[in-house]
Coordinates of C-alpha atoms (C1' of nucleotides) in Angstrom, one line a residue:
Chain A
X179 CA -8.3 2.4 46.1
X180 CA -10.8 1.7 43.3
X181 CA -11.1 4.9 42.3
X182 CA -7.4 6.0 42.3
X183 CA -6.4 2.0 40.8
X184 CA -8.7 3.0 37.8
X185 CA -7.6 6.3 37.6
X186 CA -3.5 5.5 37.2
X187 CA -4.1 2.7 35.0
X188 CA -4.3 4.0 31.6
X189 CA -8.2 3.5 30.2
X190 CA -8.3 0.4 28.0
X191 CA -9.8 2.1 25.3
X192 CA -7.0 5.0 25.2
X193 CA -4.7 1.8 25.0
X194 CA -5.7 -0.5 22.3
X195 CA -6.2 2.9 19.9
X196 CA -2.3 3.7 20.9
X197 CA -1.2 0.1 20.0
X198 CA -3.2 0.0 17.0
X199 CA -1.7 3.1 15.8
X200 CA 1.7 1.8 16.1
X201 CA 1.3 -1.6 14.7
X202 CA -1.0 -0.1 11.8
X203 CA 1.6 2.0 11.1
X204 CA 4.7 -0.8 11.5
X205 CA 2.7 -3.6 9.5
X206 CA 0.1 -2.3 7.7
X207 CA -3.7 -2.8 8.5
X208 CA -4.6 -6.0 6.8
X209 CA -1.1 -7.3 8.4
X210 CA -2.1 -6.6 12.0
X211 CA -4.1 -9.1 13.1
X212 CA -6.8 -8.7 16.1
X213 CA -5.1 -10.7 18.3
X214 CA -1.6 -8.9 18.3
X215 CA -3.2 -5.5 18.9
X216 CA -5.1 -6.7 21.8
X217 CA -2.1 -8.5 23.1
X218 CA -0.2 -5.7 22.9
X219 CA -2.6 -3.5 24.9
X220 CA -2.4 -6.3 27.2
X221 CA -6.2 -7.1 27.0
X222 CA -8.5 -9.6 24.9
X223 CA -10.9 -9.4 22.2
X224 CA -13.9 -9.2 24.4
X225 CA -12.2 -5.6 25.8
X226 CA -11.7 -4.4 21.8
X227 CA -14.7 -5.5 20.6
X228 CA -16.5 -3.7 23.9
X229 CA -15.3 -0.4 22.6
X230 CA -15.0 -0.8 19.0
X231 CA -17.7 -2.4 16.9
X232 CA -15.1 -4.0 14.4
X233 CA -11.6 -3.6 13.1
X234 CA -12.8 -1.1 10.7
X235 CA -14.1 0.7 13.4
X236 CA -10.4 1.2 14.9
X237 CA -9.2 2.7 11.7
X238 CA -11.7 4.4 11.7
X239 CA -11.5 6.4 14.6
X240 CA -7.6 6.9 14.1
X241 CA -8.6 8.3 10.8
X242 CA -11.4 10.8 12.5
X243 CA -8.7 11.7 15.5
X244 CA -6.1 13.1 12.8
X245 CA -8.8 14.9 10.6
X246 CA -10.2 16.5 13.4
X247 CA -6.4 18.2 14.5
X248 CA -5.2 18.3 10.9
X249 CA -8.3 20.8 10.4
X250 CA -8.1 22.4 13.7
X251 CA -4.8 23.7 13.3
X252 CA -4.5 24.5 9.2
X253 CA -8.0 26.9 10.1
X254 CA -6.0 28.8 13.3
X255 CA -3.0 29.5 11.0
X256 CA -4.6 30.1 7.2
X257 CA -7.0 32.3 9.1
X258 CA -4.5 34.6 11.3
X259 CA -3.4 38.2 10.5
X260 CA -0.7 39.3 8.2
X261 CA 0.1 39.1 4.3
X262 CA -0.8 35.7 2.4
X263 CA 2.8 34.5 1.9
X264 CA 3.3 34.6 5.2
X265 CA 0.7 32.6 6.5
X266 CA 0.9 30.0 3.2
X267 CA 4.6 30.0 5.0
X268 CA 3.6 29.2 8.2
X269 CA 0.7 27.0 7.7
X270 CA 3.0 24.9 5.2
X271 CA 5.9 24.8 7.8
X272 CA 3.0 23.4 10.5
X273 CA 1.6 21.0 8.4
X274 CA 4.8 19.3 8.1
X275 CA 6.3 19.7 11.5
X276 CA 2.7 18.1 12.9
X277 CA 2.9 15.7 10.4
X278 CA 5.8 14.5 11.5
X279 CA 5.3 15.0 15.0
X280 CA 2.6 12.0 14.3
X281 CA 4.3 10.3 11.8
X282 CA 2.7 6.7 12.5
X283 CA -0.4 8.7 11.7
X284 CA 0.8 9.4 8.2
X285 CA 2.0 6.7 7.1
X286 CA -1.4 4.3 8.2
X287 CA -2.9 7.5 6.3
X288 CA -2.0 6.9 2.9
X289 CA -1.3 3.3 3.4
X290 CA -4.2 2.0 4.8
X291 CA -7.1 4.7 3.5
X292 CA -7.9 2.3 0.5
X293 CA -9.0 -0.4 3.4
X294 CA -11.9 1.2 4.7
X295 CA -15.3 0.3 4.4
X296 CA -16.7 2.1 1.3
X297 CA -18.8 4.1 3.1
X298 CA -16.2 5.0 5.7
X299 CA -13.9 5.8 3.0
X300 CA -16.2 8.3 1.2
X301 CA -16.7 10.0 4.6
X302 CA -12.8 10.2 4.8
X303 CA -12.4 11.5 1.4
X304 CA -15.2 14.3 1.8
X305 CA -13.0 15.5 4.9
X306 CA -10.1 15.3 3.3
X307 CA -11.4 17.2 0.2
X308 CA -12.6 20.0 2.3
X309 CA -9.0 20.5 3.6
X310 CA -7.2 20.7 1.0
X311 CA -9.8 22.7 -0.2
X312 CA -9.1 25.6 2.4
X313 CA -5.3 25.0 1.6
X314 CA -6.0 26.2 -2.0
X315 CA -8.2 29.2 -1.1
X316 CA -4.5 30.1 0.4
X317 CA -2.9 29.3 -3.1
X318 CA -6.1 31.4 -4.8
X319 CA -5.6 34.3 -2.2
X320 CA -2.5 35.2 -3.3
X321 CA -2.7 34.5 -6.9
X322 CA -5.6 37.2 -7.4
X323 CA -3.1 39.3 -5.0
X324 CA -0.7 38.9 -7.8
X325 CA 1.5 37.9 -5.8
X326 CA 2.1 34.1 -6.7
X327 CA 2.3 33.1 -10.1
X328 CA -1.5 32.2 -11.6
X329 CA -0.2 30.0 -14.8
X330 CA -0.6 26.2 -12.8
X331 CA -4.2 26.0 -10.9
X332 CA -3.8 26.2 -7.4
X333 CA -5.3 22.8 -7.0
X334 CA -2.6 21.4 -8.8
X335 CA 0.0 23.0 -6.6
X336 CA -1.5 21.7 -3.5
X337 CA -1.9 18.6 -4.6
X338 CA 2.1 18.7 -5.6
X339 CA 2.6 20.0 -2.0
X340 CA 0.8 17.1 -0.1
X341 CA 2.2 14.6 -2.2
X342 CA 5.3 16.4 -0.6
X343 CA 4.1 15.8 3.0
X344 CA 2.5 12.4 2.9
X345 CA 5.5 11.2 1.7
X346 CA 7.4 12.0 4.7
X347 CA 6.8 8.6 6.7
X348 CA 8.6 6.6 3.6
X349 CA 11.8 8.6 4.5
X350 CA 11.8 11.2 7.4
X351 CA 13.3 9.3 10.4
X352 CA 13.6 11.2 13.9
X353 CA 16.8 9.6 14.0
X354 CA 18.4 11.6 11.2
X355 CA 19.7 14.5 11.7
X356 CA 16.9 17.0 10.8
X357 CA 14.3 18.4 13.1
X358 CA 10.6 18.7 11.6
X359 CA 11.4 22.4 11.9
X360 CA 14.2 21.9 9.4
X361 CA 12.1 19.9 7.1
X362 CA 9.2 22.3 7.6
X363 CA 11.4 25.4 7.0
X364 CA 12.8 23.6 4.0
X365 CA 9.5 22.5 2.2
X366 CA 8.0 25.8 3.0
X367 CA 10.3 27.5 1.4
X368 CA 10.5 25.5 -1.7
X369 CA 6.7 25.9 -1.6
X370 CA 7.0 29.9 -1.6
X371 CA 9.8 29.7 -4.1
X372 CA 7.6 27.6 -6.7
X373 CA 4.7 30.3 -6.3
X374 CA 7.0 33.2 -7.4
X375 CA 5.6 34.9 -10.2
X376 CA 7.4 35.9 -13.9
X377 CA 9.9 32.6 -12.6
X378 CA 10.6 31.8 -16.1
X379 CA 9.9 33.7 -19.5
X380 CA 6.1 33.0 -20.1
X381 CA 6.9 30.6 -23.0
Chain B
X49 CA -1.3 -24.9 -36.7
X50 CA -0.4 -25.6 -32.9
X51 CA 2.1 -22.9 -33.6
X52 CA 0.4 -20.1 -34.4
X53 CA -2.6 -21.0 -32.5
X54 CA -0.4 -20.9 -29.0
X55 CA 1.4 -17.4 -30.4
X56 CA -2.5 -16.2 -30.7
X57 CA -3.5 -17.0 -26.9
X58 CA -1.8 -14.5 -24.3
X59 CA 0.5 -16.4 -22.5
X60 CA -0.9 -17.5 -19.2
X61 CA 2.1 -15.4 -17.3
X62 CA 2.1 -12.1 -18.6
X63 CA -1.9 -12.6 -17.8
X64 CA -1.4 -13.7 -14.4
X65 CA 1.1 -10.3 -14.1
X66 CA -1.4 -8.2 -15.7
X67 CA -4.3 -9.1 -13.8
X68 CA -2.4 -9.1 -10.3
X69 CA -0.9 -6.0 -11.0
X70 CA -4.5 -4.5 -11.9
X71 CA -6.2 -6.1 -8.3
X72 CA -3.3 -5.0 -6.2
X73 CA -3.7 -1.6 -7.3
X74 CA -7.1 -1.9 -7.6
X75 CA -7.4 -3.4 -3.6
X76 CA -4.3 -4.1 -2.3
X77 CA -1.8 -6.9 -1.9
X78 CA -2.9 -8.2 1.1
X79 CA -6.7 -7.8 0.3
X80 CA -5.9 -9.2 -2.9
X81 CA -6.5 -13.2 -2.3
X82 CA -4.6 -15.5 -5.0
X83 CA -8.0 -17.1 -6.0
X84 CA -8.7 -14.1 -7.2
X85 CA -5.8 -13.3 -9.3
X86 CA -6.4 -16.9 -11.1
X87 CA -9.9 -16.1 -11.8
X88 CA -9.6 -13.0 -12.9
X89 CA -7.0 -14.6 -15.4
X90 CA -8.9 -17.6 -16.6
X91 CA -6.4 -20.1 -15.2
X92 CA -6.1 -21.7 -12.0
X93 CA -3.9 -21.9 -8.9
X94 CA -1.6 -24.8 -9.9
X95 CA -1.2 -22.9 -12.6
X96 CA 0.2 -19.7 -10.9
X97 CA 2.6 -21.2 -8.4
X98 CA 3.4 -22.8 -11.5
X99 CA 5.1 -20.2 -12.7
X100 CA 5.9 -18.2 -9.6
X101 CA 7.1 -19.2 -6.5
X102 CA 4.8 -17.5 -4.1
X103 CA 2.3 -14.8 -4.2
X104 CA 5.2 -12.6 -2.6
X105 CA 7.4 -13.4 -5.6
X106 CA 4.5 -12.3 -8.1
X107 CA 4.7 -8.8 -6.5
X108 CA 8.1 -8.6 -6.6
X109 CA 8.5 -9.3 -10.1
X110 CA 6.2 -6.4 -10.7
X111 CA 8.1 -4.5 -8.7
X112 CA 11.1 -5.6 -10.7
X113 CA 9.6 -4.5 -14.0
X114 CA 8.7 -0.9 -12.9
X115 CA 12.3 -0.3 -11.3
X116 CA 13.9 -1.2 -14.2
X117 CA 11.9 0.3 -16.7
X118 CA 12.5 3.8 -14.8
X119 CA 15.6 3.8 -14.1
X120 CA 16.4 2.9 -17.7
X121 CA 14.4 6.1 -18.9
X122 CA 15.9 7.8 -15.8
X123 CA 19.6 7.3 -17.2
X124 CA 18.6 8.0 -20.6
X125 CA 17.4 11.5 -20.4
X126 CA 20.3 12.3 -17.2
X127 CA 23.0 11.9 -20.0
X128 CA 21.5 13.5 -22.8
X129 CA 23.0 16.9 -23.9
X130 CA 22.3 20.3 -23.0
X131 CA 22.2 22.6 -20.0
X132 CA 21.4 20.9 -16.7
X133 CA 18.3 22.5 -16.0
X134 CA 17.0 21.8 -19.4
X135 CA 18.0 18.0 -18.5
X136 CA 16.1 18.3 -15.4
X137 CA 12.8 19.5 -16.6
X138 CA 13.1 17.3 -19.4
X139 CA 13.4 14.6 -16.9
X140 CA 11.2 15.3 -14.0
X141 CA 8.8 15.7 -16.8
X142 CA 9.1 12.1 -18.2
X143 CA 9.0 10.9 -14.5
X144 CA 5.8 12.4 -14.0
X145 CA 4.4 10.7 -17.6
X146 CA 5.9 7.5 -17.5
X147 CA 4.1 7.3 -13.7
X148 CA 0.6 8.7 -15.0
X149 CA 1.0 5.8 -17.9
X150 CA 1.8 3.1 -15.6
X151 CA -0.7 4.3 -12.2
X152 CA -1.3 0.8 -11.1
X153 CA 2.1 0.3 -11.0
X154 CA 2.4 3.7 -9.1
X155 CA -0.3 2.7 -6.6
X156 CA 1.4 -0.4 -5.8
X157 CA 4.3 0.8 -5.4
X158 CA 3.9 3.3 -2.7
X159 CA 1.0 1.1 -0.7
X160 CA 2.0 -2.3 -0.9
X161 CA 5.8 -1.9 -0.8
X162 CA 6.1 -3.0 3.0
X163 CA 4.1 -6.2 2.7
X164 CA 7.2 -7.5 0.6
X165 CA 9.7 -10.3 2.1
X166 CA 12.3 -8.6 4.4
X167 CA 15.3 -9.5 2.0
X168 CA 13.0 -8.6 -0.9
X169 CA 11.8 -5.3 0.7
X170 CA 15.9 -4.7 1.0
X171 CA 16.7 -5.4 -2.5
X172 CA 13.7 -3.0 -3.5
X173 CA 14.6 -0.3 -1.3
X174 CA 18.0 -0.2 -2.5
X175 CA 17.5 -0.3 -6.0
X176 CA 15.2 2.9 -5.4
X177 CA 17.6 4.7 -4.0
X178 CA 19.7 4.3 -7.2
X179 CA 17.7 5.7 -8.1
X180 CA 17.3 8.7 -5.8
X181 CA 20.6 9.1 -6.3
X182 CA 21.1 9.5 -9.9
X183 CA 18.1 12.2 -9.8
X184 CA 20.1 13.6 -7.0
X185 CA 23.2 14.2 -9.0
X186 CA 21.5 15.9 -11.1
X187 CA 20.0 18.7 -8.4
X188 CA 23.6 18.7 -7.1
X189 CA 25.4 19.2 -10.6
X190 CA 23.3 22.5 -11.0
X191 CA 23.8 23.7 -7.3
X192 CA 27.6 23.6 -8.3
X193 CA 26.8 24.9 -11.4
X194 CA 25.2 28.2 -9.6
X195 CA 22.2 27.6 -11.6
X196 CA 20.3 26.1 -8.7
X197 CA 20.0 27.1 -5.0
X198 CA 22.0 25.0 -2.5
X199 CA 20.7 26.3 0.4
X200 CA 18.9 23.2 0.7
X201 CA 20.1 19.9 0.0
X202 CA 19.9 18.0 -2.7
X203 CA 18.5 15.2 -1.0
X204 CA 15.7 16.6 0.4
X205 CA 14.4 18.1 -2.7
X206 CA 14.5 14.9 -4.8
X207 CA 12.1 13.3 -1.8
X208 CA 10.1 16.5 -2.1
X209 CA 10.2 16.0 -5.4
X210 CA 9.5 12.5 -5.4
X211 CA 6.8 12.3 -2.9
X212 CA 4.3 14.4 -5.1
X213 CA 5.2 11.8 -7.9
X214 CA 4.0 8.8 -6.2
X215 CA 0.8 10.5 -5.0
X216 CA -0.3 11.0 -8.3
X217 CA -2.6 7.7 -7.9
X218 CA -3.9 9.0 -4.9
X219 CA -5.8 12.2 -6.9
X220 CA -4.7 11.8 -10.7
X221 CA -7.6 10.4 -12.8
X222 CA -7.1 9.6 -16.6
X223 CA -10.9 10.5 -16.8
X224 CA -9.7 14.0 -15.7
X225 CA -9.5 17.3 -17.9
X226 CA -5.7 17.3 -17.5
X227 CA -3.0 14.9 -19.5
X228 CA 0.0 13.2 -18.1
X229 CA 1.8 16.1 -20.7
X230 CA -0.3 18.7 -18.5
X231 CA 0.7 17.4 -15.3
X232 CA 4.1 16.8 -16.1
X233 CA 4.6 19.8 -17.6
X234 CA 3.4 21.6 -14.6
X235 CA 5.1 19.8 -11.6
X236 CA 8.3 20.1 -14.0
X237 CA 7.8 23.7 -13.6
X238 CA 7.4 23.8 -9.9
X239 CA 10.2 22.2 -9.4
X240 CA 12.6 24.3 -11.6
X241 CA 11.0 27.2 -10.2
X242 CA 11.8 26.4 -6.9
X243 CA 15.2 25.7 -7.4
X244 CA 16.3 29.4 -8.6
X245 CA 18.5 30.4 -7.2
X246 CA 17.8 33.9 -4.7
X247 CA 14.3 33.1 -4.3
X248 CA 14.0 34.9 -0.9
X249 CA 16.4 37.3 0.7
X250 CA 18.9 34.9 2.5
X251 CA 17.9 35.5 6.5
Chain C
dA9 C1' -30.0 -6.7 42.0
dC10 C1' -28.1 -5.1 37.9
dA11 C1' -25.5 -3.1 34.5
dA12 C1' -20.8 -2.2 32.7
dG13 C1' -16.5 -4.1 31.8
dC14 C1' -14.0 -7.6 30.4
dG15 C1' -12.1 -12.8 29.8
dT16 C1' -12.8 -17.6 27.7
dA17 C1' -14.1 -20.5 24.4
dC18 C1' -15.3 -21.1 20.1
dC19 C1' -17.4 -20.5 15.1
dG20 C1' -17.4 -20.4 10.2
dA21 C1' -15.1 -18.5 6.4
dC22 C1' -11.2 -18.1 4.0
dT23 C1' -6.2 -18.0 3.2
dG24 C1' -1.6 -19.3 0.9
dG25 C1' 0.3 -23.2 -0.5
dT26 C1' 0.7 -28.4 -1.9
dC27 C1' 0.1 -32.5 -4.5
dG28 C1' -1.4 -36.3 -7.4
dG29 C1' -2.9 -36.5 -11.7
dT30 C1' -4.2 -35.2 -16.8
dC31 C1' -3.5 -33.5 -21.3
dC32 C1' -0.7 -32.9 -25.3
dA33 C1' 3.1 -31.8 -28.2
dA34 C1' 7.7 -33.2 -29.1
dT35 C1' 11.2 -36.7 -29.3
dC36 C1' 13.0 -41.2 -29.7
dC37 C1' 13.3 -46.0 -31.3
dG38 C1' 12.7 -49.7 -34.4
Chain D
dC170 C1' 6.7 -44.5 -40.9
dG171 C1' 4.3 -45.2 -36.2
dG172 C1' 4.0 -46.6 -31.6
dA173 C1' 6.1 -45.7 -27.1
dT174 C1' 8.0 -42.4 -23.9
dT175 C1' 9.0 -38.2 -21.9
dG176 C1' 8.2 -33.8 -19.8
dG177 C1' 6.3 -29.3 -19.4
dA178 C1' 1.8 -26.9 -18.7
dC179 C1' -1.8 -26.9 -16.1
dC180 C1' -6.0 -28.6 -13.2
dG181 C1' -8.7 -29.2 -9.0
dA182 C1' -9.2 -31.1 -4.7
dC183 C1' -7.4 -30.5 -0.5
dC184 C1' -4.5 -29.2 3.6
dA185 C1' -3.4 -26.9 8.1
dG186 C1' -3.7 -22.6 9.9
dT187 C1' -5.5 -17.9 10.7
dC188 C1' -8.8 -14.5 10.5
dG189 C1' -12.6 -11.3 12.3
dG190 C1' -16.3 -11.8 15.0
dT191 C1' -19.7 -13.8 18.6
dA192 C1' -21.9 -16.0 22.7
dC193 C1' -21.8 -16.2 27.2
dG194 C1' -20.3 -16.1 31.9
dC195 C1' -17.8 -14.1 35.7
dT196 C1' -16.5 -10.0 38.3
dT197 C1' -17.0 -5.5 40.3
dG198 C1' -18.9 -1.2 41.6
dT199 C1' -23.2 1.0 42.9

DNA sequence: ACAAGCGTACCGACTGGTCGGTCCAATCCG
DNA sequence: CGGATTGGACCGACCAGTCGGTACGCTTGT
């Protein structure tokens, strides 16, 4: 009964990182005190602070959990077969449906990012960095393929794209009536559309 | 004499706004404690609730001044003459500079905007979707125009549109090789591109 | 017996906000 | 004219409450 009594109950850890999430995401991380996430795990602060050395800690870890997909999944689709626009397509379109898939992810994201220790936040940033950085070599790829326009730099353009996508937790509500696939589907393709070359007259 | 030497002295309000608006950005509302703000202006707190009401009222006013500054400049260029998607460009494009002149404001804007008073948090949020919507028009009065494509709406590409604007104080950096004029010049393009009409083969 | 897992009680620092009081220029009164 | 009075601008000490974090003891499984 020990066994199986542990088993069905939900670990504590797995429980305070799901509560913190949610409130992080409803209040902000300075807002959320100790005390309500622990409260709303249904624990106390000797359980939190058994599993996670501080508050920054918690962030922390949310931060490293949504990296860690974010990256797993951009690498499966940038580096699958077929032509570039189709893969900047898809990759685009799934960045944006996970996105919003974890939307209380998102918006702690760019919310909260500036709260983290220094040192945390550099770490952060360097991972960050190196994703977007494997978006652009998308951009790149199919600008020296000629076949998207090469007059704005391709880190430019990603960074108009993610502004795009981080955005999505100010306004994007499940309750609406669009899917993430129609916002996906919808931001992809004004992605794909911007990238055309010869849009306008070269001045 | 007492005159001229009080006209000499910034008033202590607009440095008790400048300062707070600089810290904010700089670390946040919530991180942002009000000794700080006094300090940091050379006054003290009596001197600060003084003038405003609470340290929630001091973001709200800056709130105040950014929303009505934009949307001033936002009707201006709207109603100016010419072809819509010469309005357009011309107006993303002032967007984009007036936000790269003002970052601070930008950055607390998008990060602190939820820490606001409930009734003040509804005042703000509806005054930005004016907003929205007079940007929206816009996108609209080209899609009936033909001059635009309308297979997606008009809503969601101002919040596209929009969300790469307010994440220019995430990576934007005055220190940077590129100008506001640069930047602006370049999202306006991306956007205008994207909105031609017959970009892909319709399914 | 002994660690791991957690609750209870508590600490010191700091927070936003308040309040009595001071300074000084302008106004009023005689 | 000049002394008294008023009132806004501001100071600085001080709340009561909250915060993140810690010390320590009790359970429970092995």
């Amino acid at each position: 009964m020990a066994r199986s009594g542990a088993a069905v109950e939900e670990p504590v850890r797995r429980r305070l990182l799901a509560e913190a999430t949610r409130l992080f995401a409803e209040r902000g991380f300075e807002s959320t005190s100790v005390q309500e996430i622990v409260a709303a795990a249904g624990v106390t602060k000797g359980a939190m602070y058994h599993y996670f050395g501080s508050k920054d800690d918690l962030l922390h870890e949310i931060y490293g959990r949504v990296l860690r997909m974010q990256m797993e999944r951009l690498t499966r689709f940038a580096d699958a077969e077929g032509p570039v626009t189709e893969r900047l397509h898809a990759t685009a379109m799934d960045v944006v449906v996970t996105t919003i898939d974890n939307l209380d992810d998102s918006k702690i994201f760019f919310r909260s990012m500036h709260q983290l220790a220094p040192e945390t936040y550099k770490t952060v940033r360097a991972e960050r960095r190196r994703y977007h950085e494997r978006f652009r070599d998308l951009v790149v790829e199919g600008q020296q393929a000629g076949v998207f326009r090469d007059d704005i730099p391709a880190e430019m353009v990603v960074d108009y794209f993610f502004g795009s996508v981080h955005h999505l937790g100010t306004w994007y509500s499940p309750d609406g009536p669009l899917t993430g696939q129609d916002v996906g589907r919808h931001f992809a393709d004004l992605l794909l559309s911007s990238l055309e070359p010869a849009g306008r007259p070269a001045r």
